[in-house]
PDB file of C-alpha atoms in Angstrom:
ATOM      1  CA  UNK A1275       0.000   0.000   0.000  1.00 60.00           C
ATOM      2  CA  UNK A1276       1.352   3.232  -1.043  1.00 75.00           C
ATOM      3  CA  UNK A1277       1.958   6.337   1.483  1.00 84.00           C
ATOM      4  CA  UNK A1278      -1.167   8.585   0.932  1.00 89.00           C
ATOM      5  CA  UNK A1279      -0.270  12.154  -0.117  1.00 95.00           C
ATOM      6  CA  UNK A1280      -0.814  14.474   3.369  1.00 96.00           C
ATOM      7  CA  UNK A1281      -1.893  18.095   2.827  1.00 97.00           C
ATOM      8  CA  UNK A1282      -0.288  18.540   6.603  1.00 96.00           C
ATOM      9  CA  UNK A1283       2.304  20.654   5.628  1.00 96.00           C
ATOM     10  CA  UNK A1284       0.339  23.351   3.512  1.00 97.00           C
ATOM     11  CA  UNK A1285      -2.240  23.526   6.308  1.00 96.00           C
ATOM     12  CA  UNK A1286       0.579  24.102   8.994  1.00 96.00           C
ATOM     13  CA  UNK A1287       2.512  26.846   6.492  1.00 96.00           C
ATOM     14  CA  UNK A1288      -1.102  28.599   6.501  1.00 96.00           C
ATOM     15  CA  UNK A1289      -3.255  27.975   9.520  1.00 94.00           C
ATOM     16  CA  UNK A1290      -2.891  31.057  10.575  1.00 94.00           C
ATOM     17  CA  UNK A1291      -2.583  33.221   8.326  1.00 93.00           C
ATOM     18  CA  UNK A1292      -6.095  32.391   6.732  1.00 93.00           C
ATOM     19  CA  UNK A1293      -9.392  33.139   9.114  1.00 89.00           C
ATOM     20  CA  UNK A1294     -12.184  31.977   6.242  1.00 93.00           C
ATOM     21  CA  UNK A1295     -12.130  27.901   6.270  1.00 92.00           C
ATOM     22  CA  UNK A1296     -13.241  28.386   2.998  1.00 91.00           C
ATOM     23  CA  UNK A1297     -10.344  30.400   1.930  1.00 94.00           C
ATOM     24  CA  UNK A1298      -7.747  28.434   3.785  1.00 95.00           C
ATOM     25  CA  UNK A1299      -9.106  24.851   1.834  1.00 95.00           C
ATOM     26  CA  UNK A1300      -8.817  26.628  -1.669  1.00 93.00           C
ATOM     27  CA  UNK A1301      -5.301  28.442  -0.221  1.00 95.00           C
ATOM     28  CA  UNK A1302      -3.765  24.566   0.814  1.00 97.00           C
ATOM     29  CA  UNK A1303      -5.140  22.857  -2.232  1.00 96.00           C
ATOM     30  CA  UNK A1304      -4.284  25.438  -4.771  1.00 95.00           C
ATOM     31  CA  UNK A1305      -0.461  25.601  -3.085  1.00 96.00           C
ATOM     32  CA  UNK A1306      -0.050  21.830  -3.200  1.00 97.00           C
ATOM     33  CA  UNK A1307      -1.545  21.882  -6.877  1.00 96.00           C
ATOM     34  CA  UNK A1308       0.584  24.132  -8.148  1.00 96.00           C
ATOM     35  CA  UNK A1309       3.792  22.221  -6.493  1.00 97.00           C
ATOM     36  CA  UNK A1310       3.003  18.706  -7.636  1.00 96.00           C
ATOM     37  CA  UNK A1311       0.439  18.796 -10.450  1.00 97.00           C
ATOM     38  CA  UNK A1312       2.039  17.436 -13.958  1.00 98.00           C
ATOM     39  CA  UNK A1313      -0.425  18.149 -16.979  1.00 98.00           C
ATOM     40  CA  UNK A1314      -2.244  14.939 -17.923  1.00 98.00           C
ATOM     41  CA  UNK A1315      -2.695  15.752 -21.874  1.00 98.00           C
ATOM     42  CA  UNK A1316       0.675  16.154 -22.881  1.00 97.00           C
ATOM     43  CA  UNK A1317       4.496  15.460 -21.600  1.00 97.00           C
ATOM     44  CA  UNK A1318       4.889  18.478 -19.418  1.00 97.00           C
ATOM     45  CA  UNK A1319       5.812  17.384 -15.411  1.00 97.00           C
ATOM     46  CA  UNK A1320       4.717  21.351 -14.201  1.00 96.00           C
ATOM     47  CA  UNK A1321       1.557  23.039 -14.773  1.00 96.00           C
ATOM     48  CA  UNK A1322       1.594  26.941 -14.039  1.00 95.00           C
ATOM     49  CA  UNK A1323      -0.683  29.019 -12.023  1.00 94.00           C
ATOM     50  CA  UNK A1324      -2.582  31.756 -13.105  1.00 93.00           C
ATOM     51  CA  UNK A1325      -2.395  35.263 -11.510  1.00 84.00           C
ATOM     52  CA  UNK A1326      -5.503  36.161  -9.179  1.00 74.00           C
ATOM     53  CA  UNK A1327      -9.852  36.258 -10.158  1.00 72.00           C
ATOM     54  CA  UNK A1328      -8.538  34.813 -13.414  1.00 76.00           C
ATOM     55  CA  UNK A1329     -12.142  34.675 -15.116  1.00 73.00           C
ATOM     56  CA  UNK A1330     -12.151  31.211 -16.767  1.00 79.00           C
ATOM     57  CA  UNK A1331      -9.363  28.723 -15.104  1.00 89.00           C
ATOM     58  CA  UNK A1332      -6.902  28.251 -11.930  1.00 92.00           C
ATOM     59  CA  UNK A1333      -3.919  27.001 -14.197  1.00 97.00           C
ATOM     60  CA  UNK A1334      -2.790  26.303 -17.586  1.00 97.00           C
ATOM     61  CA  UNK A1335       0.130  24.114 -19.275  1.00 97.00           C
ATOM     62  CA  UNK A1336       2.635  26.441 -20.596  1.00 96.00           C
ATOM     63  CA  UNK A1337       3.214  24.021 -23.306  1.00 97.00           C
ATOM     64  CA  UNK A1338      -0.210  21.952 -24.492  1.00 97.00           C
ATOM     65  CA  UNK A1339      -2.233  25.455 -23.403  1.00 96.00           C
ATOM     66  CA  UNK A1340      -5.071  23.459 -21.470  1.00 97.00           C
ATOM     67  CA  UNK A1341      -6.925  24.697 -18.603  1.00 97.00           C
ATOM     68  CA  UNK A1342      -7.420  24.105 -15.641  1.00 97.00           C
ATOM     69  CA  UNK A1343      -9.914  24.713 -12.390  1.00 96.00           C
ATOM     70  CA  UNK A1344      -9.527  22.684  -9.422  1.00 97.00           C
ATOM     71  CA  UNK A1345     -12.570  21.557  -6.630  1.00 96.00           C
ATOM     72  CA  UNK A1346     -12.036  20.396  -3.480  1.00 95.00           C
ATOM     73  CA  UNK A1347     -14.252  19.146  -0.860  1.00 94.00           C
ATOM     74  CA  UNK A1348     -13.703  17.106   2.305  1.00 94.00           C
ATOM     75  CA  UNK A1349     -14.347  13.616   3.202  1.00 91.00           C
ATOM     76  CA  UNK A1350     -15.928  12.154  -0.039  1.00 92.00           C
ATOM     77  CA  UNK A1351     -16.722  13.660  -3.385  1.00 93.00           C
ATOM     78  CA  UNK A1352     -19.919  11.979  -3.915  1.00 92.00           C
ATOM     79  CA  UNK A1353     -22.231  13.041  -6.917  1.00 94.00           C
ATOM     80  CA  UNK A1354     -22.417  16.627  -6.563  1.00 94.00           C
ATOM     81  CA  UNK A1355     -19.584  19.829  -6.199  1.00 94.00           C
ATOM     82  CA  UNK A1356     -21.020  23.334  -5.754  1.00 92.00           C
ATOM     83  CA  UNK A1357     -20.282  25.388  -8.503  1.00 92.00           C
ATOM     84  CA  UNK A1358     -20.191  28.811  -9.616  1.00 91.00           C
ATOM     85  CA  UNK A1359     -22.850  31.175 -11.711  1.00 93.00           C
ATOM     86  CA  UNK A1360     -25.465  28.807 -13.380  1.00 95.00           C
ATOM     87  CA  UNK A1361     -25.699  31.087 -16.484  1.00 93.00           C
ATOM     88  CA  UNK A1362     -21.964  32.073 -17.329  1.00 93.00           C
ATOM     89  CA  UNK A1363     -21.300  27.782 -16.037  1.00 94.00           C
ATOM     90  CA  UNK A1364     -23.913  27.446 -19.175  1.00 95.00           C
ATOM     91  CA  UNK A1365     -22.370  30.069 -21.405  1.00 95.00           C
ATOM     92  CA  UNK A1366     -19.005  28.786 -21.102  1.00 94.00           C
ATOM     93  CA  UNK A1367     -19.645  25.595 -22.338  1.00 96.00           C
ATOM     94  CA  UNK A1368     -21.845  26.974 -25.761  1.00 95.00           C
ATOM     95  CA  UNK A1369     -18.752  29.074 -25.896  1.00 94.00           C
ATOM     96  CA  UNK A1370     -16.252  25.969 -25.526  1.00 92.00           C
ATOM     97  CA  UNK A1371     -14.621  28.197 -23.111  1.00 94.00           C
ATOM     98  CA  UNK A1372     -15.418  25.904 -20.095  1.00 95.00           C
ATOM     99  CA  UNK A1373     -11.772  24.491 -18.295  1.00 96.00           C
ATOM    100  CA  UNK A1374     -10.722  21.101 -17.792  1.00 98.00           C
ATOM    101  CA  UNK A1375     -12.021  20.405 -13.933  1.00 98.00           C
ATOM    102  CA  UNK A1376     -10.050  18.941 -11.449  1.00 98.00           C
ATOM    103  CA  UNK A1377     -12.051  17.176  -8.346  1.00 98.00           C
ATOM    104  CA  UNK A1378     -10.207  16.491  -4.932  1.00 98.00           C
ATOM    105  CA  UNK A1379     -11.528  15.173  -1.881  1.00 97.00           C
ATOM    106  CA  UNK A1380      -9.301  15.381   1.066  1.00 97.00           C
ATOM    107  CA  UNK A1381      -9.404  14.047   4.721  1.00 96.00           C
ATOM    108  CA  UNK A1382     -11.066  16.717   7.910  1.00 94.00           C
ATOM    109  CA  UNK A1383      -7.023  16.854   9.274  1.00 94.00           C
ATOM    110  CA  UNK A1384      -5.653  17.481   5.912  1.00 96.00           C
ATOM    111  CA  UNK A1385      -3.632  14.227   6.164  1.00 95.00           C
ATOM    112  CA  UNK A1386      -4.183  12.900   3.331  1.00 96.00           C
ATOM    113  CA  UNK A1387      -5.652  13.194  -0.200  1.00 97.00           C
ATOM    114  CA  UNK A1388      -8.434  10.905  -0.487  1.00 97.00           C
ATOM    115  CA  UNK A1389      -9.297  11.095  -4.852  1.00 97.00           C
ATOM    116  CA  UNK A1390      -8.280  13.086  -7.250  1.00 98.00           C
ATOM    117  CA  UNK A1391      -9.841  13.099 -10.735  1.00 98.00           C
ATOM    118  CA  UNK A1392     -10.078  15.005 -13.985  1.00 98.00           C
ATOM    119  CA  UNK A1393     -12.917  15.410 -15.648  1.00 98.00           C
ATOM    120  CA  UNK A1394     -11.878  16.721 -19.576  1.00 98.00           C
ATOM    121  CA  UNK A1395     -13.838  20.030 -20.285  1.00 97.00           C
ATOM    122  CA  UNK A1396     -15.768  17.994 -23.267  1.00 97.00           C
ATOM    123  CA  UNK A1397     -17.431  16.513 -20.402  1.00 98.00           C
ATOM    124  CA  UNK A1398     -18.299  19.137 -19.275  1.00 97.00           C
ATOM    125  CA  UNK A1399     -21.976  19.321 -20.731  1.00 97.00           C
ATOM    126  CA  UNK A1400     -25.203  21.518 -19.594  1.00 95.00           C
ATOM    127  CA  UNK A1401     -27.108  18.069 -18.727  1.00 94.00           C
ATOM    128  CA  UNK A1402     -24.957  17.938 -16.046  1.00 96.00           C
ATOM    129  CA  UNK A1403     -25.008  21.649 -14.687  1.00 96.00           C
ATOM    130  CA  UNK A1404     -27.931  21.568 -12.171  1.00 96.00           C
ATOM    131  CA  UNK A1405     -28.990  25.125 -11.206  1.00 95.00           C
ATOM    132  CA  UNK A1406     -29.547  25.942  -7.995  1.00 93.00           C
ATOM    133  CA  UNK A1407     -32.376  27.808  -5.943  1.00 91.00           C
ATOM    134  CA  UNK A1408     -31.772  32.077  -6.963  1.00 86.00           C
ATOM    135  CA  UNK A1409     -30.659  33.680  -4.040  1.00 82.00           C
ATOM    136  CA  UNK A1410     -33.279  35.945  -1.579  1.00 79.00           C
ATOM    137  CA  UNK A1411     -33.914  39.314  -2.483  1.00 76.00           C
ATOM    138  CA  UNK A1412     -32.964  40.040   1.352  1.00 77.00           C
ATOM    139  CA  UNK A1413     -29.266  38.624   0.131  1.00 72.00           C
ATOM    140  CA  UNK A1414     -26.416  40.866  -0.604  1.00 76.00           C
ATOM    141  CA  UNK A1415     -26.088  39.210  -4.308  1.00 74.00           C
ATOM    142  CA  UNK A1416     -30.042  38.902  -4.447  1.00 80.00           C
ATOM    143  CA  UNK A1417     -31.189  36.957  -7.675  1.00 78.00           C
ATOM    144  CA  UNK A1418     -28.106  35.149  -8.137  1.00 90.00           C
ATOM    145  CA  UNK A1419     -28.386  32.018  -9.116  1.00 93.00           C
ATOM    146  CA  UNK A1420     -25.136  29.478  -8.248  1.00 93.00           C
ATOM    147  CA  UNK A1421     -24.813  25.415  -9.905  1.00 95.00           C
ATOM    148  CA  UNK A1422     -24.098  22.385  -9.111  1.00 96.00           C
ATOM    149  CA  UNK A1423     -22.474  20.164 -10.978  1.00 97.00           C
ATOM    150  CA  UNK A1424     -23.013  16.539 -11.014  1.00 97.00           C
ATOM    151  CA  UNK A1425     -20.570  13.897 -10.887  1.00 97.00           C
ATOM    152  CA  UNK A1426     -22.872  11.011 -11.166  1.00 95.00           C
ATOM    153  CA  UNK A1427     -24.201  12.071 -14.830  1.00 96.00           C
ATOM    154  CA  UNK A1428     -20.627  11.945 -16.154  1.00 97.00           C
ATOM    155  CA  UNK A1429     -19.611   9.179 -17.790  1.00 96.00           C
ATOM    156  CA  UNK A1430     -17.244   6.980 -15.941  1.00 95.00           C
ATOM    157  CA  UNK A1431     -14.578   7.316 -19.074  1.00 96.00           C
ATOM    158  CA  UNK A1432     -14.756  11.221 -18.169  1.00 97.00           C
ATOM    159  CA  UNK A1433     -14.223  10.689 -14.797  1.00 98.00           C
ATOM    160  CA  UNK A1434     -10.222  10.007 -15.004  1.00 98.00           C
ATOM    161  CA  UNK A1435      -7.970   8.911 -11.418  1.00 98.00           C
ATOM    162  CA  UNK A1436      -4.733  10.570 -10.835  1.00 98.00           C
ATOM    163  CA  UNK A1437      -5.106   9.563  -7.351  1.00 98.00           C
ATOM    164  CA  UNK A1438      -8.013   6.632  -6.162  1.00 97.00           C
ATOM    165  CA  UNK A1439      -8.789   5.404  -2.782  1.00 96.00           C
ATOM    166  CA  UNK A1440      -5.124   7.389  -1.366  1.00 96.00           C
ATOM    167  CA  UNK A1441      -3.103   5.454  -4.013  1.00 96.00           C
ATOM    168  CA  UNK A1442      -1.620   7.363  -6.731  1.00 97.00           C
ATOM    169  CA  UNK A1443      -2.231   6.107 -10.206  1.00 97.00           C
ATOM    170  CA  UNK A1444       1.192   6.426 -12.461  1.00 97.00           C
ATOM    171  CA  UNK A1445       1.164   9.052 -14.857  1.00 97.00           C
ATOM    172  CA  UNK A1446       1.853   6.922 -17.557  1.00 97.00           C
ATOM    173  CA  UNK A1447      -2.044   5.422 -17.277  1.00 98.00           C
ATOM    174  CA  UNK A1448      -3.395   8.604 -16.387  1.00 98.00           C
ATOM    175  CA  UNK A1449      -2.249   9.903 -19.828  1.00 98.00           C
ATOM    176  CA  UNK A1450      -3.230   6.938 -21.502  1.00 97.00           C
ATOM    177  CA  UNK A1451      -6.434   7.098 -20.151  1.00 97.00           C
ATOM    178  CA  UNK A1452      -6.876  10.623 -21.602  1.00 97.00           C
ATOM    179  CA  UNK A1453      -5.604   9.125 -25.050  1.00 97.00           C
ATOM    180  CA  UNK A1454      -8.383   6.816 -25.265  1.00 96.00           C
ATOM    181  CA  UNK A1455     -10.928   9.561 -25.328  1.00 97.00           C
ATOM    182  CA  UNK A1456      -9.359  11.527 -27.917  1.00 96.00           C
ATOM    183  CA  UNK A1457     -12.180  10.709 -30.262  1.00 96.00           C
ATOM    184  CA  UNK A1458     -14.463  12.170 -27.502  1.00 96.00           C
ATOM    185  CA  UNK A1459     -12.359  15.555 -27.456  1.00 95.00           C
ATOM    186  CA  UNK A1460     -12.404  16.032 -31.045  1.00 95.00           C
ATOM    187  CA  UNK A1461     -16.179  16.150 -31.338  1.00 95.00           C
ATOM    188  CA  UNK A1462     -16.960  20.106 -31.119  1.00 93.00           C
ATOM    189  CA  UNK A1463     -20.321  20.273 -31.393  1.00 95.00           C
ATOM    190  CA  UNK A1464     -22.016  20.267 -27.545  1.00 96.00           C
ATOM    191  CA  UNK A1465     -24.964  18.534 -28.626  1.00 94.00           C
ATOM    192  CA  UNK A1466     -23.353  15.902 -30.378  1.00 95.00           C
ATOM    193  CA  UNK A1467     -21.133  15.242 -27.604  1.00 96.00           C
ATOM    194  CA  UNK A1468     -24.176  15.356 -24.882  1.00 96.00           C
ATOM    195  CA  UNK A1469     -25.383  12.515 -27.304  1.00 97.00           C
ATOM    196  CA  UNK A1470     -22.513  10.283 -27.185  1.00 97.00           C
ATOM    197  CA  UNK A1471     -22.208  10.910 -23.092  1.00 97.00           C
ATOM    198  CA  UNK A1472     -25.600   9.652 -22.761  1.00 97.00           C
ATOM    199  CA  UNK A1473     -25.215   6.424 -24.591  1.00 97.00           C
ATOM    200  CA  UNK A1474     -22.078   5.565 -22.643  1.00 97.00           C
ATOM    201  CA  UNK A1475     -24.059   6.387 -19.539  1.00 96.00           C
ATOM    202  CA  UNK A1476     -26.424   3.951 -21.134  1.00 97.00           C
ATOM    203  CA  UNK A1477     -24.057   1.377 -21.351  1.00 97.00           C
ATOM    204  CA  UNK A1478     -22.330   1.428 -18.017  1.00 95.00           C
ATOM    205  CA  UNK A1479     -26.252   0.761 -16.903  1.00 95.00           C
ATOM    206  CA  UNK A1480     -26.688  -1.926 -19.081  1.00 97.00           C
ATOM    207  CA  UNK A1481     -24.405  -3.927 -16.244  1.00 94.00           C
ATOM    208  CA  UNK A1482     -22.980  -6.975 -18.653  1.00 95.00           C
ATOM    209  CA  UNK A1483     -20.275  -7.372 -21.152  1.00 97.00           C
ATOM    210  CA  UNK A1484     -21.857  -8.324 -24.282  1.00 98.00           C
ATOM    211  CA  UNK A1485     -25.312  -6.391 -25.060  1.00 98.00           C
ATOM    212  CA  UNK A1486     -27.913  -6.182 -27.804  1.00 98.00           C
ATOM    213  CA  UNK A1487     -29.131  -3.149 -29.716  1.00 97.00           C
ATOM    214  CA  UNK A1488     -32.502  -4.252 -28.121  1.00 97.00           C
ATOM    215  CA  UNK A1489     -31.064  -3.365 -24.465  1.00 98.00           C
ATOM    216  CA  UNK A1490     -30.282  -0.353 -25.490  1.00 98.00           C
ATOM    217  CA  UNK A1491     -33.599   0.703 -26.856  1.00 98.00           C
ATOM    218  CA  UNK A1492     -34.737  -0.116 -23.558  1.00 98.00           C
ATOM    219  CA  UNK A1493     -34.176   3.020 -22.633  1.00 98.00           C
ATOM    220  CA  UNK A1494     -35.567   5.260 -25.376  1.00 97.00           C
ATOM    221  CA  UNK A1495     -37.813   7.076 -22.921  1.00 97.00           C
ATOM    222  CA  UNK A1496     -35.081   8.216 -20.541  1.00 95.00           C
ATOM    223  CA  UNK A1497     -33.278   9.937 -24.282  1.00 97.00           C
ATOM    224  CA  UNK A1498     -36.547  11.112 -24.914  1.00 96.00           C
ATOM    225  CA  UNK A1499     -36.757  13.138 -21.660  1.00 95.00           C
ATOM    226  CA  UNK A1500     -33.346  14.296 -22.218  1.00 93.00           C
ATOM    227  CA  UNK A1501     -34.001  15.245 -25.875  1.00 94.00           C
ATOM    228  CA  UNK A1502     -37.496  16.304 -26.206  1.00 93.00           C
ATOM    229  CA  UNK A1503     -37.362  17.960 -29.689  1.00 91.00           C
ATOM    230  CA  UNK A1504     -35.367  14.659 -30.837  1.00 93.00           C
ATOM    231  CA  UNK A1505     -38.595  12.280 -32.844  1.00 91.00           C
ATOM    232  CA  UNK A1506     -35.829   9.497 -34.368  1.00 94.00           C
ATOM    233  CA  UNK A1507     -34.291   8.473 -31.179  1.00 96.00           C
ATOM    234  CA  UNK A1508     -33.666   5.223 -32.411  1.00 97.00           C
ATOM    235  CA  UNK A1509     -31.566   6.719 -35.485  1.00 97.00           C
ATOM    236  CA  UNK A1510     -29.712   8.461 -33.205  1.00 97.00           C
ATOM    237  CA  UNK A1511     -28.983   5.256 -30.737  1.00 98.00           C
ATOM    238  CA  UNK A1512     -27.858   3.603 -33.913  1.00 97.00           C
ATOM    239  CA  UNK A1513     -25.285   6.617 -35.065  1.00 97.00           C
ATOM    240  CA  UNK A1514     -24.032   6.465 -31.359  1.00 97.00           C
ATOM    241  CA  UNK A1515     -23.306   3.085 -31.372  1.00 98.00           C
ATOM    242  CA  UNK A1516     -21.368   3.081 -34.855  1.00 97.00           C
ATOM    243  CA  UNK A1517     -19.481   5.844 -33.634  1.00 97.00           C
ATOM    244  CA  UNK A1518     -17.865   4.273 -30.565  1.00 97.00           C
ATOM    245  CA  UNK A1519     -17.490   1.011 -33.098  1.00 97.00           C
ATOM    246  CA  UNK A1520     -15.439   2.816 -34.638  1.00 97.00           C
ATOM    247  CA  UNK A1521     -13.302   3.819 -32.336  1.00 96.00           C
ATOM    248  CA  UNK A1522     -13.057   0.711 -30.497  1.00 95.00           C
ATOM    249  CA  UNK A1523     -14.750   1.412 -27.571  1.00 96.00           C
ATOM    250  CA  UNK A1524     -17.432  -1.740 -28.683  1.00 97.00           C
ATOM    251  CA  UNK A1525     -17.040  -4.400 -30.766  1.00 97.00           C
ATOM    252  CA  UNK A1526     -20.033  -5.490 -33.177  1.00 97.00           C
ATOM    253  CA  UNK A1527     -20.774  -9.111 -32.985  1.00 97.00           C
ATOM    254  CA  UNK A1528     -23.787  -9.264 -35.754  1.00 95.00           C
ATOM    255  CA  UNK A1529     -27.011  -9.008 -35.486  1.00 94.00           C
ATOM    256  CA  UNK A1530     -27.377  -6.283 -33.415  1.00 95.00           C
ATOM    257  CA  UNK A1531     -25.138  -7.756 -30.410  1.00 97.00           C
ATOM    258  CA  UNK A1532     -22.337  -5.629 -28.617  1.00 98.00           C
ATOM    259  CA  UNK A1533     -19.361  -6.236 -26.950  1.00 98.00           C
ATOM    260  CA  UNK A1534     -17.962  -3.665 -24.458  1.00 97.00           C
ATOM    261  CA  UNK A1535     -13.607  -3.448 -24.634  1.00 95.00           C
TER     262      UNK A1535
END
């Protein structure tokens, strides 16, 4: 078993200087982020830090040019992280301005990190953006209206370990894992990437290796709530399908039977 990464020494360095819990989480997480984090999409070991209320991301790569915004929460991550503004959360991903996401979950003492995970901004979709209740008009920001976003309707491929359970995954598999979704990343179009997300969401619920086209039409009224307007769902199941064929994510076996790889 591998020696879990402690936060200890960030927390000790600024305890005191930091009165806000709030502020002293982001403060320790940020600092040991910027020390250790390598960026997963490309060969660089450093990722750089950007300078104060930058308006999109916490960090880039100097060399690759992704984003990057890190979460943290303590304990568990579970299936939902508060976000920021529901509207400019929904903007930024029309806009494919939206960062790459980093989610860390830490223990109450800071001794350890418990997960960490990136979640590729093409994940990054407004079916999983759940707006929150608008602020009271007796609140200072009155009308404001914050998100949540939710881990559970991300597709487990999206959801990629740099660190599981305390144990750190090699960099090696983390970046190989990112490789395998490169067919995922190059689709541009939001819709046609919320499309593909839902079928693989599909699939992980269809819980067995080798599956028919039939179990998948199973669930043609969960797409339809998800895509009202959409009146050829099965079409669409079908173009899904061929697509991750295609880029060996299932094998076709004939006949309309599946095998997950």
């Amino acid at each position: 078993m591998q020696i879990p990464i402690s936060l200890y020494d960030y927390y000790e360095e600024y305890k005191e200087k930091y009165k806000s819990k709030s502020q002293l989480v982001r403060v320790i997480s940020e600092s040991w982020f910027k020390d250790n984090m390598y960026c997963p999409f490309c060969s660089n070991e450093k990722i750089k830090r950007y300078d104060n209320n930058h308006p999109v991301a916490d960090f880039f790569c100097n060399d690759c040019g992704e984003e990057f915004q890190l979460k943290s929460k303590k304990k568990r991550l579970g299936n939902i992280v508060v976000d920021g503004e529901y509207n400019k959360m929904i903007q930024a991903i029309y806009s494919c301005s939206v960062p790459n996401f980093f989610f860390m979950s830490y223990s109450p003492m800071f001794d350890y990190i418990n997960d960490l995970i990136i979640v590729p901004k093409e994940f990054i979709l407004p079916g999983i953006i759940k707006k929150r209740r608008p602020l009271s008009q007796r609140a200072r920001r009155r009308g404001w209206t914050g998100c949540n976003i939710s881990l559970k309707d991300i597709p487990y491929s999206g959801k990629i370990y740099l660190i599981k359970d305390k144990n750190v995954i090699p960099a090696n598999h983390v970046r190989m894992n990112i490789q395998k979704i490169s067919y995922y990343r190059k689709i541009k179009n939001v819709d046609k990437r919320g499309w593909l997300a839902d079928i693989l969401n599909i699939l992980i619920k269809i819980n067995k290796e080798v599956f028919t086209l039939k179990d998948v039409y199973a669930y043609i009224p969960y797409l339809k709530v998800l895509h009202p307007q959409n009146n050829n769902i099965e079409a669409k199941i079908r173009q899904q399908l061929q697509i991750l064929r295609n880029n060996n994510v299932i094998e076709f076996l004939g006949k309309g039977v599946y095998r997950k790889l």
